[in-house]
Short mmCIF file of C-alpha atoms in Angstrom, two decimals:
data_model
loop_
_atom_site.label_atom_id
_atom_site.label_comp_id
_atom_site.label_asym_id
_atom_site.label_seq_id
_atom_site.Cartn_x
_atom_site.Cartn_y
_atom_site.Cartn_z
CA UNK A 1363 81.51 47.58 125.16
CA UNK A 1364 77.97 45.91 124.24
CA UNK A 1365 78.99 44.36 121.06
CA UNK A 1366 81.91 42.49 123.19
CA UNK A 1367 79.89 41.20 125.83
CA UNK A 1368 77.44 39.91 123.40
CA UNK A 1369 80.12 37.91 121.50
CA UNK A 1370 81.69 36.77 124.30
CA UNK A 1371 78.31 35.35 125.06
CA UNK A 1372 77.52 34.05 121.79
CA UNK A 1373 81.05 32.22 121.86
CA UNK A 1374 80.22 30.29 125.31
CA UNK A 1375 76.74 29.37 123.91
CA UNK A 1376 77.77 27.11 121.11
CA UNK A 1377 80.16 24.84 123.41
CA UNK A 1378 77.40 24.74 125.71
CA UNK A 1379 74.51 23.73 123.17
CA UNK A 1380 77.17 21.20 122.05
CA UNK A 1381 77.42 19.44 125.27
CA UNK A 1382 73.83 19.76 126.15
CA UNK A 1383 73.05 18.01 122.62
CA UNK A 1384 75.73 15.29 123.29
CA UNK A 1385 74.25 14.85 126.96
CA UNK A 1386 70.72 14.59 125.57
CA UNK A 1387 71.68 11.76 123.41
CA UNK A 1388 73.22 9.87 126.24
CA UNK A 1389 70.03 10.31 128.19
CA UNK A 1390 67.90 9.35 125.47
CA UNK A 1391 70.08 6.02 125.01
CA UNK A 1392 70.44 5.00 128.71
CA UNK A 1393 66.27 5.55 128.77
CA UNK A 1394 65.84 3.43 125.87
CA UNK A 1395 68.16 0.85 127.31
CA UNK A 1396 65.90 1.03 130.54
CA UNK A 1397 62.97 0.45 128.35
CA UNK A 1398 64.50 -2.69 126.62
CA UNK A 1399 64.92 -3.83 130.01
CA UNK A 1400 61.71 -3.16 131.23
CA UNK A 1401 60.21 -5.26 128.43
CA UNK A 1402 62.55 -8.36 129.51
CA UNK A 1403 61.34 -10.33 132.64
CA UNK A 1404 64.50 -12.43 132.41
CA UNK A 1405 66.59 -9.10 132.57
CA UNK A 1406 64.74 -7.58 135.49
CA UNK A 1407 64.81 -11.15 137.09
CA UNK A 1408 68.68 -11.54 136.58
CA UNK A 1409 68.91 -7.66 138.24
CA UNK A 1410 67.05 -9.11 140.94
CA UNK A 1411 68.85 -11.98 141.83
CA UNK A 1412 71.99 -10.36 141.86
CA UNK A 1413 71.06 -7.42 143.98
CA UNK A 1414 69.37 -9.95 146.69
CA UNK A 1415 72.66 -12.21 146.51
CA UNK A 1416 70.27 -15.52 145.92
CA UNK A 1417 69.31 -17.76 142.69
CA UNK A 1418 65.75 -17.11 143.15
CA UNK A 1419 63.47 -13.63 142.80
CA UNK A 1420 60.65 -13.13 145.11
CA UNK A 1421 57.80 -11.48 143.41
CA UNK A 1422 57.46 -8.50 145.88
CA UNK A 1423 61.44 -8.05 145.10
CA UNK A 1424 60.95 -8.16 141.32
CA UNK A 1425 58.17 -5.55 141.64
CA UNK A 1426 60.63 -3.29 143.96
CA UNK A 1427 63.17 -3.79 141.13
CA UNK A 1428 60.81 -3.14 138.32
CA UNK A 1429 59.48 -0.09 140.25
CA UNK A 1430 62.94 1.32 140.58
CA UNK A 1431 63.59 1.00 136.71
CA UNK A 1432 60.32 2.68 135.76
CA UNK A 1433 61.22 5.28 138.50
CA UNK A 1434 64.86 5.92 136.63
CA UNK A 1435 63.26 6.06 133.30
CA UNK A 1436 60.76 8.29 134.14
CA UNK A 1437 63.35 10.73 135.87
CA UNK A 1438 65.53 10.32 132.89
CA UNK A 1439 62.60 11.26 130.49
CA UNK A 1440 61.84 14.32 132.89
CA UNK A 1441 65.79 15.39 132.35
CA UNK A 1442 65.53 15.02 128.57
CA UNK A 1443 62.55 17.18 128.42
CA UNK A 1444 64.60 19.98 130.69
CA UNK A 1445 67.40 19.88 128.57
CA UNK A 1446 64.94 20.16 125.60
CA UNK A 1447 63.84 22.96 127.02
CA UNK A 1448 67.56 24.46 127.91
CA UNK A 1449 68.16 23.84 124.26
CA UNK A 1450 65.18 25.96 122.79
CA UNK A 1451 66.39 28.40 125.24
CA UNK A 1452 70.02 28.56 124.15
CA UNK A 1453 68.88 28.64 120.58
CA UNK A 1454 66.47 31.71 121.26
CA UNK A 1455 69.14 33.64 122.96
CA UNK A 1456 71.70 32.57 120.34
CA UNK A 1457 69.48 34.16 117.41
CA UNK A 1458 68.69 37.18 119.76
CA UNK A 1459 72.21 37.75 119.90
CA UNK A 1460 72.89 37.18 116.29
CA UNK A 1461 70.18 39.62 115.51
CA UNK A 1462 71.67 42.08 117.75
CA UNK A 1463 75.00 41.87 116.30
CA UNK A 1464 73.59 42.20 112.80
CA UNK A 1465 72.13 45.29 113.71
CA UNK A 1466 75.14 46.39 115.07
CA UNK A 1467 77.04 45.82 111.82
CA UNK A 1468 74.36 47.27 109.53
CA UNK A 1469 74.55 50.42 111.80
CA UNK A 1470 78.55 50.33 111.34
CA UNK A 1471 77.96 50.01 107.64
CA UNK A 1472 75.50 52.91 107.45
CA UNK A 1473 77.84 55.03 109.20
CA UNK A 1474 80.28 54.38 106.77
CA UNK A 1475 78.20 54.81 103.86
CA UNK A 1476 77.28 58.52 105.39
CA UNK A 1477 81.05 58.87 105.88
CA UNK A 1478 82.11 58.30 102.54
CA UNK A 1479 79.12 60.30 101.01
CA UNK A 1480 80.17 63.15 103.24
CA UNK A 1481 83.95 63.06 102.26
CA UNK A 1482 82.91 62.70 98.33
CA UNK A 1483 82.15 66.34 97.87
CA UNK A 1484 84.95 67.37 99.92
CA UNK A 1485 87.59 65.53 97.63
CA UNK A 1486 86.23 67.46 94.52
CA UNK A 1487 86.46 70.96 96.41
CA UNK A 1488 90.09 69.82 97.33
CA UNK A 1489 90.95 69.02 93.98
CA UNK A 1490 89.96 72.11 92.43
CA UNK A 1491 91.62 74.17 95.23
CA UNK A 1492 94.79 72.00 94.80
CA UNK A 1493 94.80 72.91 90.82
CA UNK A 1494 93.88 76.62 91.20
CA UNK A 1495 96.44 76.28 94.21
CA UNK A 1496 99.30 75.54 92.10
CA UNK A 1497 102.21 78.23 91.19
CA UNK A 1498 101.66 77.82 87.58
CA UNK A 1499 101.03 80.54 85.01
CA UNK A 1500 98.12 80.16 83.01
CA UNK A 1501 96.30 83.22 82.39
CA UNK A 1502 93.45 82.39 84.41
CA UNK A 1503 95.00 83.71 87.59
CA UNK A 1504 94.36 87.50 85.89
CA UNK A 1505 90.66 87.03 85.28
CA UNK A 1506 88.79 89.18 87.54
CA UNK A 1507 86.12 87.63 89.02
CA UNK A 1508 87.24 83.56 88.06
CA UNK A 1509 88.13 83.39 91.69
CA UNK A 1510 84.20 83.86 92.91
CA UNK A 1511 82.53 81.72 89.90
CA UNK A 1512 85.15 78.72 90.86
CA UNK A 1513 84.43 79.17 94.71
CA UNK A 1514 80.44 79.16 94.07
CA UNK A 1515 80.88 76.19 91.57
CA UNK A 1516 82.61 74.05 93.99
CA UNK A 1517 79.92 74.64 96.51
#
């Protein structure tokens, strides 16, 4: 029931977390490239020339290209921040599920312990009953009050 749902959720979280980490790394790399691009006027002019199809780039075109790169950089930074939040939420959920599974595992172990503790005295009573239930003649079967003494002793 609940444990299988928790295990399913937990097994889905690991690939999701790995994919998110990989995507975060790519976003950070692209953002670093954009930051380097913003530091190089030659590269911005080259982009501007390619996009306009001319050999020279006007100042408004250069400014527009620079603003576009800054906007992309800002959006990537915001995306990275959102991915950080998602990673934290996944990690928190995973930890919560692991705690719940550990609690369930402890409850099962406690139940097994109680079952073992309950069955141990029953095994002793069964052993005594088995010994006295054998059809062997030892002379003890003739003793008058031995049955009640053995019964009281095993309980």
